[in-house]
Amino acid sequence: MTATTLAPADRFDMAAAPMRIGRVRLAVRDLERVSGFYRDALGLVLAEDRGETHLLGAGGTPFLELHGDPALQATPRGGAGLFHTAFLLPARADLGRWLAFAAQAGLRVQGASDHKVSEAVYLADPEGNGIEIYADRPPAGWTDSNGDIEMSTDPLDVESLLAEAAGTRWAGAPAGTIVGHVHLQVGDTAEAERFYAGLLGFDIAKRYPGASFFGSGGYHHQLAGNIWNSRGAPPRKPGHAGLEMLEIVVGDGERLEALAEKAAAAGLEAVAGEGELRLDDPWGTRVLIRAG
């Protein structure tokens, strides 16, 4: 089998979605070690070194910010915060190339699944921050006869993926790689739905036992929240490593203004700046909403 390149019609246009993930900022205790892992294992490029902060990305686009502080405490496994950051590769062959590289490099993979809408491999960085590296299937196959998103957790066809990339090698995260979605650990899925769907305006794309998936523009999910490890988790305390901020890019300033008005009406503390809005979700995760 030869490697294939998806035609534009077979790829979801994330830039056209009303809301999408921009940057993700993680607070880490050992900046050099964690930054090196994302460069070596995922092939990200160091776009900017600000001393205590590293900005990484691919194809000239930064999307992962690492802020180092050795005094931070580890986030409890059952605490609210990050479940995983999901890095979306442009094509299935890219995932096949990365999978072959991961096997050769001896990377410790924690899981691999076919989700119908996508194919994904899971691992973690040296401080336990979850990572998903995935490729989408063509959007035409995402929905059932009623137009509802279909997702599942089936075994990944590793042999087919490797065959897709046969004769080619992983040369780092290709241009077009982005953060496709962020999956959160939350204390309550209904409360997560009130914030991310009711307030911010994401669609509830799918519900699983203990998890809700939030999409925009027809995407299967740009965000998700689960209680699998964190049921009843209280708001996060300062001074812990882990997810520090997630950025949501909205299509225009009018949508940003409407969100600011909704946040004020809900009694939430929000800080508006030029072209952006900062507020915290119910568990203290900072959400930066920016007009793109």
PDB file of C-alpha atoms in Angstrom:
ATOM      1  CA  MET A   1       0.000   0.000   0.000  1.00  0.00           C
ATOM      2  CA  THR A   2       1.311   3.480  -0.829  1.00  0.00           C
ATOM      3  CA  ALA A   3       0.988   6.469   1.452  1.00  0.00           C
ATOM      4  CA  THR A   4      -1.997   8.685   0.695  1.00  0.00           C
ATOM      5  CA  THR A   5      -2.632  12.376   1.096  1.00  0.00           C
ATOM      6  CA  LEU A   6      -6.125  13.453   2.062  1.00  0.00           C
ATOM      7  CA  ALA A   7      -7.892  15.771  -0.357  1.00  0.00           C
ATOM      8  CA  PRO A   8      -9.234  18.979   1.229  1.00  0.00           C
ATOM      9  CA  ALA A   9     -12.785  17.572   1.107  1.00  0.00           C
ATOM     10  CA  ASP A  10     -11.628  14.607   3.202  1.00  0.00           C
ATOM     11  CA  ARG A  11     -10.232  16.798   5.994  1.00  0.00           C
ATOM     12  CA  PHE A  12     -12.113  18.903   8.492  1.00  0.00           C
ATOM     13  CA  ASP A  13     -11.314  22.609   8.054  1.00  0.00           C
ATOM     14  CA  MET A  14     -10.503  23.464  11.657  1.00  0.00           C
ATOM     15  CA  ALA A  15      -9.795  27.100  10.824  1.00  0.00           C
ATOM     16  CA  ALA A  16     -13.402  27.495   9.662  1.00  0.00           C
ATOM     17  CA  ALA A  17     -14.889  26.212  12.940  1.00  0.00           C
ATOM     18  CA  PRO A  18     -16.528  28.916  15.084  1.00  0.00           C
ATOM     19  CA  MET A  19     -14.318  27.775  17.976  1.00  0.00           C
ATOM     20  CA  ARG A  20     -11.082  25.805  18.051  1.00  0.00           C
ATOM     21  CA  ILE A  21      -8.124  25.166  20.337  1.00  0.00           C
ATOM     22  CA  GLY A  22      -5.192  27.544  20.003  1.00  0.00           C
ATOM     23  CA  ARG A  23      -2.347  27.166  22.471  1.00  0.00           C
ATOM     24  CA  VAL A  24      -2.069  24.950  25.527  1.00  0.00           C
ATOM     25  CA  ARG A  25       0.126  26.002  28.455  1.00  0.00           C
ATOM     26  CA  LEU A  26       1.505  23.430  30.884  1.00  0.00           C
ATOM     27  CA  ALA A  27       3.267  24.192  34.156  1.00  0.00           C
ATOM     28  CA  VAL A  28       6.143  21.744  34.623  1.00  0.00           C
ATOM     29  CA  ARG A  29       8.799  21.149  37.259  1.00  0.00           C
ATOM     30  CA  ASP A  30      11.686  20.175  34.973  1.00  0.00           C
ATOM     31  CA  LEU A  31      11.444  22.409  31.913  1.00  0.00           C
ATOM     32  CA  GLU A  32      14.472  21.070  30.032  1.00  0.00           C
ATOM     33  CA  ARG A  33      13.453  17.448  30.456  1.00  0.00           C
ATOM     34  CA  VAL A  34       9.820  17.948  29.473  1.00  0.00           C
ATOM     35  CA  SER A  35      10.640  20.285  26.592  1.00  0.00           C
ATOM     36  CA  GLY A  36      13.190  17.786  25.312  1.00  0.00           C
ATOM     37  CA  PHE A  37      10.597  15.027  25.410  1.00  0.00           C
ATOM     38  CA  TYR A  38       8.126  16.930  23.236  1.00  0.00           C
ATOM     39  CA  ARG A  39      10.913  17.683  20.775  1.00  0.00           C
ATOM     40  CA  ASP A  40      12.399  14.196  20.697  1.00  0.00           C
ATOM     41  CA  ALA A  41       9.268  12.057  21.027  1.00  0.00           C
ATOM     42  CA  LEU A  42       6.723  14.167  19.151  1.00  0.00           C
ATOM     43  CA  GLY A  43       9.026  16.042  16.825  1.00  0.00           C
ATOM     44  CA  LEU A  44       7.930  19.506  17.905  1.00  0.00           C
ATOM     45  CA  VAL A  45      10.257  22.424  17.260  1.00  0.00           C
ATOM     46  CA  LEU A  46      11.373  24.965  19.848  1.00  0.00           C
ATOM     47  CA  ALA A  47       9.972  28.200  18.433  1.00  0.00           C
ATOM     48  CA  GLU A  48      11.026  30.463  21.300  1.00  0.00           C
ATOM     49  CA  ASP A  49      13.080  30.139  24.478  1.00  0.00           C
ATOM     50  CA  ARG A  50      12.085  32.727  27.064  1.00  0.00           C
ATOM     51  CA  GLY A  51      14.224  31.290  29.836  1.00  0.00           C
ATOM     52  CA  GLU A  52      11.561  29.888  32.162  1.00  0.00           C
ATOM     53  CA  THR A  53       9.160  29.309  29.265  1.00  0.00           C
ATOM     54  CA  HIS A  54       9.531  27.290  26.071  1.00  0.00           C
ATOM     55  CA  LEU A  55       7.163  27.730  23.135  1.00  0.00           C
ATOM     56  CA  LEU A  56       6.945  24.721  20.820  1.00  0.00           C
ATOM     57  CA  GLY A  57       5.088  23.942  17.621  1.00  0.00           C
ATOM     58  CA  ALA A  58       5.341  22.718  14.049  1.00  0.00           C
ATOM     59  CA  GLY A  59       5.466  24.266  10.605  1.00  0.00           C
ATOM     60  CA  GLY A  60       6.142  27.697  12.059  1.00  0.00           C
ATOM     61  CA  THR A  61       3.008  27.619  14.244  1.00  0.00           C
ATOM     62  CA  PRO A  62       3.525  27.504  18.034  1.00  0.00           C
ATOM     63  CA  PHE A  63       0.827  25.728  20.050  1.00  0.00           C
ATOM     64  CA  LEU A  64       2.428  24.285  23.194  1.00  0.00           C
ATOM     65  CA  GLU A  65       3.779  26.532  25.935  1.00  0.00           C
ATOM     66  CA  LEU A  66       5.780  25.027  28.793  1.00  0.00           C
ATOM     67  CA  HIS A  67       6.392  27.114  31.900  1.00  0.00           C
ATOM     68  CA  GLY A  68       9.015  25.745  34.284  1.00  0.00           C
ATOM     69  CA  ASP A  69       8.947  26.059  38.061  1.00  0.00           C
ATOM     70  CA  PRO A  70      10.857  23.501  40.185  1.00  0.00           C
ATOM     71  CA  ALA A  71       8.813  24.447  43.264  1.00  0.00           C
ATOM     72  CA  LEU A  72       5.544  23.130  41.834  1.00  0.00           C
ATOM     73  CA  GLN A  73       3.848  20.125  43.396  1.00  0.00           C
ATOM     74  CA  ALA A  74       2.603  17.203  41.313  1.00  0.00           C
ATOM     75  CA  THR A  75      -1.092  17.286  40.470  1.00  0.00           C
ATOM     76  CA  PRO A  76      -2.988  14.424  42.169  1.00  0.00           C
ATOM     77  CA  ARG A  77      -4.144  11.705  39.773  1.00  0.00           C
ATOM     78  CA  GLY A  78      -7.746  12.311  40.789  1.00  0.00           C
ATOM     79  CA  GLY A  79      -7.512  16.090  40.574  1.00  0.00           C
ATOM     80  CA  ALA A  80      -9.220  18.280  38.025  1.00  0.00           C
ATOM     81  CA  GLY A  81      -7.130  19.472  35.103  1.00  0.00           C
ATOM     82  CA  LEU A  82      -5.616  17.741  32.113  1.00  0.00           C
ATOM     83  CA  PHE A  83      -6.520  14.262  30.886  1.00  0.00           C
ATOM     84  CA  HIS A  84      -4.592  14.692  27.668  1.00  0.00           C
ATOM     85  CA  THR A  85      -3.499  17.192  25.038  1.00  0.00           C
ATOM     86  CA  ALA A  86      -4.322  15.766  21.617  1.00  0.00           C
ATOM     87  CA  PHE A  87      -1.972  16.581  18.737  1.00  0.00           C
ATOM     88  CA  LEU A  88      -3.691  16.226  15.380  1.00  0.00           C
ATOM     89  CA  LEU A  89      -1.492  15.160  12.458  1.00  0.00           C
ATOM     90  CA  PRO A  90      -2.463  16.166   8.913  1.00  0.00           C
ATOM     91  CA  ALA A  91      -2.799  12.647   7.480  1.00  0.00           C
ATOM     92  CA  ARG A  92      -3.083   8.991   8.392  1.00  0.00           C
ATOM     93  CA  ALA A  93       0.325   8.285   6.856  1.00  0.00           C
ATOM     94  CA  ASP A  94       1.850  10.771   9.314  1.00  0.00           C
ATOM     95  CA  LEU A  95       0.466   8.736  12.192  1.00  0.00           C
ATOM     96  CA  GLY A  96       1.862   5.584  10.622  1.00  0.00           C
ATOM     97  CA  ARG A  97       5.283   7.182  10.303  1.00  0.00           C
ATOM     98  CA  TRP A  98       5.202   8.350  13.911  1.00  0.00           C
ATOM     99  CA  LEU A  99       4.093   4.914  15.115  1.00  0.00           C
ATOM    100  CA  ALA A 100       7.024   3.244  13.339  1.00  0.00           C
ATOM    101  CA  PHE A 101       9.373   5.821  14.844  1.00  0.00           C
ATOM    102  CA  ALA A 102       7.905   5.314  18.334  1.00  0.00           C
ATOM    103  CA  ALA A 103       8.461   1.579  18.109  1.00  0.00           C
ATOM    104  CA  GLN A 104      12.051   2.008  16.956  1.00  0.00           C
ATOM    105  CA  ALA A 105      12.743   4.636  19.629  1.00  0.00           C
ATOM    106  CA  GLY A 106      11.260   2.462  22.371  1.00  0.00           C
ATOM    107  CA  LEU A 107       8.700   5.047  23.448  1.00  0.00           C
ATOM    108  CA  ARG A 108       6.345   3.818  26.141  1.00  0.00           C
ATOM    109  CA  VAL A 109       2.859   3.844  24.639  1.00  0.00           C
ATOM    110  CA  GLN A 110      -0.075   3.602  27.052  1.00  0.00           C
ATOM    111  CA  GLY A 111      -2.822   2.732  24.588  1.00  0.00           C
ATOM    112  CA  ALA A 112      -4.039   2.822  20.999  1.00  0.00           C
ATOM    113  CA  SER A 113      -7.582   2.991  19.664  1.00  0.00           C
ATOM    114  CA  ASP A 114      -9.755   3.331  16.588  1.00  0.00           C
ATOM    115  CA  HIS A 115     -12.495   5.813  17.507  1.00  0.00           C
ATOM    116  CA  LYS A 116     -14.322   5.679  14.121  1.00  0.00           C
ATOM    117  CA  VAL A 117     -13.815   9.428  13.746  1.00  0.00           C
ATOM    118  CA  SER A 118     -10.072   9.104  14.271  1.00  0.00           C
ATOM    119  CA  GLU A 119      -7.190   6.764  15.018  1.00  0.00           C
ATOM    120  CA  ALA A 120      -5.161   7.553  18.125  1.00  0.00           C
ATOM    121  CA  VAL A 121      -2.153   6.539  20.184  1.00  0.00           C
ATOM    122  CA  TYR A 122      -1.729   7.530  23.831  1.00  0.00           C
ATOM    123  CA  LEU A 123       1.320   8.210  25.977  1.00  0.00           C
ATOM    124  CA  ALA A 124       2.456  10.646  28.682  1.00  0.00           C
ATOM    125  CA  ASP A 125       5.272  13.119  29.111  1.00  0.00           C
ATOM    126  CA  PRO A 126       7.877  12.659  31.890  1.00  0.00           C
ATOM    127  CA  GLU A 127       5.662  14.460  34.431  1.00  0.00           C
ATOM    128  CA  GLY A 128       2.557  12.450  33.648  1.00  0.00           C
ATOM    129  CA  ASN A 129       0.743  14.924  31.408  1.00  0.00           C
ATOM    130  CA  GLY A 130      -1.376  12.845  29.068  1.00  0.00           C
ATOM    131  CA  ILE A 131      -0.760  12.986  25.322  1.00  0.00           C
ATOM    132  CA  GLU A 132      -2.804  11.773  22.385  1.00  0.00           C
ATOM    133  CA  ILE A 133      -1.322  11.778  18.905  1.00  0.00           C
ATOM    134  CA  TYR A 134      -3.966  11.143  16.280  1.00  0.00           C
ATOM    135  CA  ALA A 135      -5.202  11.442  12.720  1.00  0.00           C
ATOM    136  CA  ASP A 136      -8.785  12.052  11.695  1.00  0.00           C
ATOM    137  CA  ARG A 137     -10.779   9.870   9.384  1.00  0.00           C
ATOM    138  CA  PRO A 138     -12.668  11.688   6.571  1.00  0.00           C
ATOM    139  CA  PRO A 139     -15.621  13.633   8.078  1.00  0.00           C
ATOM    140  CA  ALA A 140     -18.112  11.920   5.757  1.00  0.00           C
ATOM    141  CA  GLY A 141     -17.823   8.804   7.929  1.00  0.00           C
ATOM    142  CA  TRP A 142     -18.241  10.478  11.318  1.00  0.00           C
ATOM    143  CA  THR A 143     -22.036  10.376  11.566  1.00  0.00           C
ATOM    144  CA  ASP A 144     -24.816   7.790  11.581  1.00  0.00           C
ATOM    145  CA  SER A 145     -27.987   7.840   9.458  1.00  0.00           C
ATOM    146  CA  ASN A 146     -29.479  10.460  11.782  1.00  0.00           C
ATOM    147  CA  GLY A 147     -26.508  12.778  11.412  1.00  0.00           C
ATOM    148  CA  ASP A 148     -25.247  12.103  14.942  1.00  0.00           C
ATOM    149  CA  ILE A 149     -21.527  11.753  15.656  1.00  0.00           C
ATOM    150  CA  GLU A 150     -20.525   8.100  16.099  1.00  0.00           C
ATOM    151  CA  MET A 151     -17.537   7.337  18.293  1.00  0.00           C
ATOM    152  CA  SER A 152     -16.227   4.100  19.745  1.00  0.00           C
ATOM    153  CA  THR A 153     -13.118   2.601  21.288  1.00  0.00           C
ATOM    154  CA  ASP A 154     -11.992  -0.265  19.077  1.00  0.00           C
ATOM    155  CA  PRO A 155      -8.581  -1.884  18.594  1.00  0.00           C
ATOM    156  CA  LEU A 156      -6.241   0.088  16.386  1.00  0.00           C
ATOM    157  CA  ASP A 157      -5.217  -1.571  13.128  1.00  0.00           C
ATOM    158  CA  VAL A 158      -1.490  -1.068  13.638  1.00  0.00           C
ATOM    159  CA  GLU A 159      -0.504  -3.166  10.622  1.00  0.00           C
ATOM    160  CA  SER A 160      -2.639  -1.043   8.301  1.00  0.00           C
ATOM    161  CA  LEU A 161      -1.230   2.172   9.725  1.00  0.00           C
ATOM    162  CA  LEU A 162       2.340   1.041   9.257  1.00  0.00           C
ATOM    163  CA  ALA A 163       1.563  -0.092   5.722  1.00  0.00           C
ATOM    164  CA  GLU A 164       0.088   3.351   4.981  1.00  0.00           C
ATOM    165  CA  ALA A 165       3.485   4.873   5.711  1.00  0.00           C
ATOM    166  CA  ALA A 166       5.619   2.154   4.116  1.00  0.00           C
ATOM    167  CA  GLY A 167       8.803   3.429   2.523  1.00  0.00           C
ATOM    168  CA  THR A 168       8.717   6.781   4.321  1.00  0.00           C
ATOM    169  CA  ARG A 169      10.203   7.944   7.606  1.00  0.00           C
ATOM    170  CA  TRP A 170       9.128  10.232  10.427  1.00  0.00           C
ATOM    171  CA  ALA A 171      10.994  13.522  10.176  1.00  0.00           C
ATOM    172  CA  GLY A 172       9.310  15.416  12.998  1.00  0.00           C
ATOM    173  CA  ALA A 173       5.824  16.832  13.342  1.00  0.00           C
ATOM    174  CA  PRO A 174       4.821  18.000   9.859  1.00  0.00           C
ATOM    175  CA  ALA A 175       3.471  21.413   8.970  1.00  0.00           C
ATOM    176  CA  GLY A 176      -0.245  21.432   9.655  1.00  0.00           C
ATOM    177  CA  THR A 177       0.076  19.651  12.994  1.00  0.00           C
ATOM    178  CA  ILE A 178      -2.113  21.383  15.591  1.00  0.00           C
ATOM    179  CA  VAL A 179      -3.710  20.773  18.967  1.00  0.00           C
ATOM    180  CA  GLY A 180      -6.906  19.191  17.708  1.00  0.00           C
ATOM    181  CA  HIS A 181      -8.556  18.871  21.087  1.00  0.00           C
ATOM    182  CA  VAL A 182      -7.972  19.026  24.814  1.00  0.00           C
ATOM    183  CA  HIS A 183      -9.503  16.400  27.098  1.00  0.00           C
ATOM    184  CA  LEU A 184     -10.031  17.516  30.685  1.00  0.00           C
ATOM    185  CA  GLN A 185     -10.530  15.833  34.018  1.00  0.00           C
ATOM    186  CA  VAL A 186     -13.528  17.505  35.651  1.00  0.00           C
ATOM    187  CA  GLY A 187     -15.454  17.003  38.873  1.00  0.00           C
ATOM    188  CA  ASP A 188     -18.892  16.744  37.281  1.00  0.00           C
ATOM    189  CA  THR A 189     -19.892  16.318  33.625  1.00  0.00           C
ATOM    190  CA  ALA A 190     -23.196  18.185  33.987  1.00  0.00           C
ATOM    191  CA  GLU A 191     -21.345  21.196  35.371  1.00  0.00           C
ATOM    192  CA  ALA A 192     -18.795  20.919  32.551  1.00  0.00           C
ATOM    193  CA  GLU A 193     -21.662  20.965  30.067  1.00  0.00           C
ATOM    194  CA  ARG A 194     -23.105  24.094  31.668  1.00  0.00           C
ATOM    195  CA  PHE A 195     -19.776  25.877  31.302  1.00  0.00           C
ATOM    196  CA  TYR A 196     -18.380  24.649  27.984  1.00  0.00           C
ATOM    197  CA  ALA A 197     -21.689  24.192  26.136  1.00  0.00           C
ATOM    198  CA  GLY A 198     -24.146  26.439  27.974  1.00  0.00           C
ATOM    199  CA  LEU A 199     -21.805  29.386  28.509  1.00  0.00           C
ATOM    200  CA  LEU A 200     -19.075  29.130  25.870  1.00  0.00           C
ATOM    201  CA  GLY A 201     -21.366  27.754  23.167  1.00  0.00           C
ATOM    202  CA  PHE A 202     -19.834  24.427  22.170  1.00  0.00           C
ATOM    203  CA  ASP A 203     -22.186  21.745  20.886  1.00  0.00           C
ATOM    204  CA  ILE A 204     -22.476  18.551  22.904  1.00  0.00           C
ATOM    205  CA  ALA A 205     -21.199  16.241  20.199  1.00  0.00           C
ATOM    206  CA  LYS A 206     -21.364  13.019  22.202  1.00  0.00           C
ATOM    207  CA  ARG A 207     -21.968  11.684  25.683  1.00  0.00           C
ATOM    208  CA  TYR A 208     -20.244   8.599  27.060  1.00  0.00           C
ATOM    209  CA  PRO A 209     -20.676   7.149  30.546  1.00  0.00           C
ATOM    210  CA  GLY A 210     -18.721   9.623  32.656  1.00  0.00           C
ATOM    211  CA  ALA A 211     -17.656  11.853  29.770  1.00  0.00           C
ATOM    212  CA  SER A 212     -18.987  14.640  27.550  1.00  0.00           C
ATOM    213  CA  PHE A 213     -17.502  15.661  24.200  1.00  0.00           C
ATOM    214  CA  PHE A 214     -17.823  19.229  22.941  1.00  0.00           C
ATOM    215  CA  GLY A 215     -17.578  20.158  19.261  1.00  0.00           C
ATOM    216  CA  SER A 216     -17.814  23.272  17.140  1.00  0.00           C
ATOM    217  CA  GLY A 217     -18.614  23.570  13.450  1.00  0.00           C
ATOM    218  CA  GLY A 218     -19.382  19.857  13.122  1.00  0.00           C
ATOM    219  CA  TYR A 219     -16.070  18.608  14.531  1.00  0.00           C
ATOM    220  CA  HIS A 220     -16.264  15.491  16.715  1.00  0.00           C
ATOM    221  CA  HIS A 221     -14.715  17.379  19.629  1.00  0.00           C
ATOM    222  CA  GLN A 222     -12.363  20.244  20.295  1.00  0.00           C
ATOM    223  CA  LEU A 223     -12.883  19.697  24.037  1.00  0.00           C
ATOM    224  CA  ALA A 224     -13.955  16.880  26.324  1.00  0.00           C
ATOM    225  CA  GLY A 225     -14.424  16.424  30.038  1.00  0.00           C
ATOM    226  CA  ASN A 226     -14.533  13.194  32.019  1.00  0.00           C
ATOM    227  CA  ILE A 227     -14.874  12.061  35.643  1.00  0.00           C
ATOM    228  CA  TRP A 228     -13.189   8.666  35.198  1.00  0.00           C
ATOM    229  CA  ASN A 229     -10.469   9.569  37.712  1.00  0.00           C
ATOM    230  CA  SER A 230     -11.816  12.841  39.099  1.00  0.00           C
ATOM    231  CA  ARG A 231     -15.464  12.449  40.100  1.00  0.00           C
ATOM    232  CA  GLY A 232     -16.300  15.162  42.645  1.00  0.00           C
ATOM    233  CA  ALA A 233     -12.911  16.845  42.303  1.00  0.00           C
ATOM    234  CA  PRO A 234     -12.796  20.307  43.936  1.00  0.00           C
ATOM    235  CA  PRO A 235     -11.310  23.412  42.313  1.00  0.00           C
ATOM    236  CA  ARG A 236      -7.586  23.157  41.751  1.00  0.00           C
ATOM    237  CA  LYS A 237      -5.194  24.665  44.251  1.00  0.00           C
ATOM    238  CA  PRO A 238      -2.373  26.972  43.148  1.00  0.00           C
ATOM    239  CA  GLY A 239       1.191  25.752  43.141  1.00  0.00           C
ATOM    240  CA  HIS A 240       0.573  22.499  41.235  1.00  0.00           C
ATOM    241  CA  ALA A 241       2.029  21.349  37.935  1.00  0.00           C
ATOM    242  CA  GLY A 242      -0.200  20.447  35.006  1.00  0.00           C
ATOM    243  CA  LEU A 243      -2.562  22.329  32.739  1.00  0.00           C
ATOM    244  CA  GLU A 244      -2.162  26.041  33.370  1.00  0.00           C
ATOM    245  CA  MET A 245      -4.167  27.498  30.497  1.00  0.00           C
ATOM    246  CA  LEU A 246      -6.011  26.492  27.359  1.00  0.00           C
ATOM    247  CA  GLU A 247      -6.691  28.947  24.593  1.00  0.00           C
ATOM    248  CA  ILE A 248      -9.899  28.900  22.579  1.00  0.00           C
ATOM    249  CA  VAL A 249      -9.875  30.831  19.320  1.00  0.00           C
ATOM    250  CA  VAL A 250     -13.226  32.243  18.199  1.00  0.00           C
ATOM    251  CA  GLY A 251     -14.062  33.471  14.741  1.00  0.00           C
ATOM    252  CA  ASP A 252     -14.687  37.143  15.399  1.00  0.00           C
ATOM    253  CA  GLY A 253     -14.831  39.946  17.927  1.00  0.00           C
ATOM    254  CA  GLU A 254     -18.624  39.951  18.065  1.00  0.00           C
ATOM    255  CA  ARG A 255     -18.667  36.405  19.398  1.00  0.00           C
ATOM    256  CA  LEU A 256     -16.048  37.402  21.956  1.00  0.00           C
ATOM    257  CA  GLU A 257     -18.175  40.335  23.124  1.00  0.00           C
ATOM    258  CA  ALA A 258     -21.232  38.081  23.409  1.00  0.00           C
ATOM    259  CA  LEU A 259     -19.255  35.634  25.551  1.00  0.00           C
ATOM    260  CA  ALA A 260     -18.102  38.457  27.810  1.00  0.00           C
ATOM    261  CA  GLU A 261     -21.721  39.535  28.292  1.00  0.00           C
ATOM    262  CA  LYS A 262     -22.820  35.965  29.071  1.00  0.00           C
ATOM    263  CA  ALA A 263     -19.992  35.537  31.593  1.00  0.00           C
ATOM    264  CA  ALA A 264     -20.972  38.782  33.331  1.00  0.00           C
ATOM    265  CA  ALA A 265     -24.644  37.749  33.411  1.00  0.00           C
ATOM    266  CA  ALA A 266     -23.612  34.407  34.966  1.00  0.00           C
ATOM    267  CA  GLY A 267     -21.722  36.247  37.704  1.00  0.00           C
ATOM    268  CA  LEU A 268     -18.338  34.902  36.619  1.00  0.00           C
ATOM    269  CA  GLU A 269     -15.154  36.839  37.172  1.00  0.00           C
ATOM    270  CA  ALA A 270     -13.801  37.551  33.709  1.00  0.00           C
ATOM    271  CA  VAL A 271     -11.026  39.855  32.543  1.00  0.00           C
ATOM    272  CA  ALA A 272     -11.453  41.410  29.117  1.00  0.00           C
ATOM    273  CA  GLY A 273      -8.454  42.623  27.155  1.00  0.00           C
ATOM    274  CA  GLU A 274      -7.899  43.727  23.600  1.00  0.00           C
ATOM    275  CA  GLY A 275      -9.257  40.879  21.504  1.00  0.00           C
ATOM    276  CA  GLU A 276      -9.370  38.402  24.379  1.00  0.00           C
ATOM    277  CA  LEU A 277     -11.310  37.268  27.423  1.00  0.00           C
ATOM    278  CA  ARG A 278      -9.854  35.408  30.424  1.00  0.00           C
ATOM    279  CA  LEU A 279     -11.946  33.370  32.831  1.00  0.00           C
ATOM    280  CA  ASP A 280     -11.693  30.157  34.844  1.00  0.00           C
ATOM    281  CA  ASP A 281     -13.782  27.032  34.430  1.00  0.00           C
ATOM    282  CA  PRO A 282     -15.515  25.581  37.556  1.00  0.00           C
ATOM    283  CA  TRP A 283     -12.299  23.752  38.550  1.00  0.00           C
ATOM    284  CA  GLY A 284      -9.933  26.680  38.220  1.00  0.00           C
ATOM    285  CA  THR A 285      -8.517  25.928  34.777  1.00  0.00           C
ATOM    286  CA  ARG A 286      -7.727  29.223  33.090  1.00  0.00           C
ATOM    287  CA  VAL A 287      -9.488  29.618  29.729  1.00  0.00           C
ATOM    288  CA  LEU A 288      -8.205  32.322  27.404  1.00  0.00           C
ATOM    289  CA  ILE A 289     -10.668  33.108  24.634  1.00  0.00           C
ATOM    290  CA  ARG A 290      -9.142  35.009  21.742  1.00  0.00           C
ATOM    291  CA  ALA A 291     -10.602  36.424  18.550  1.00  0.00           C
ATOM    292  CA  GLY A 292      -8.787  34.829  15.628  1.00  0.00           C
TER     293      GLY A 292
END
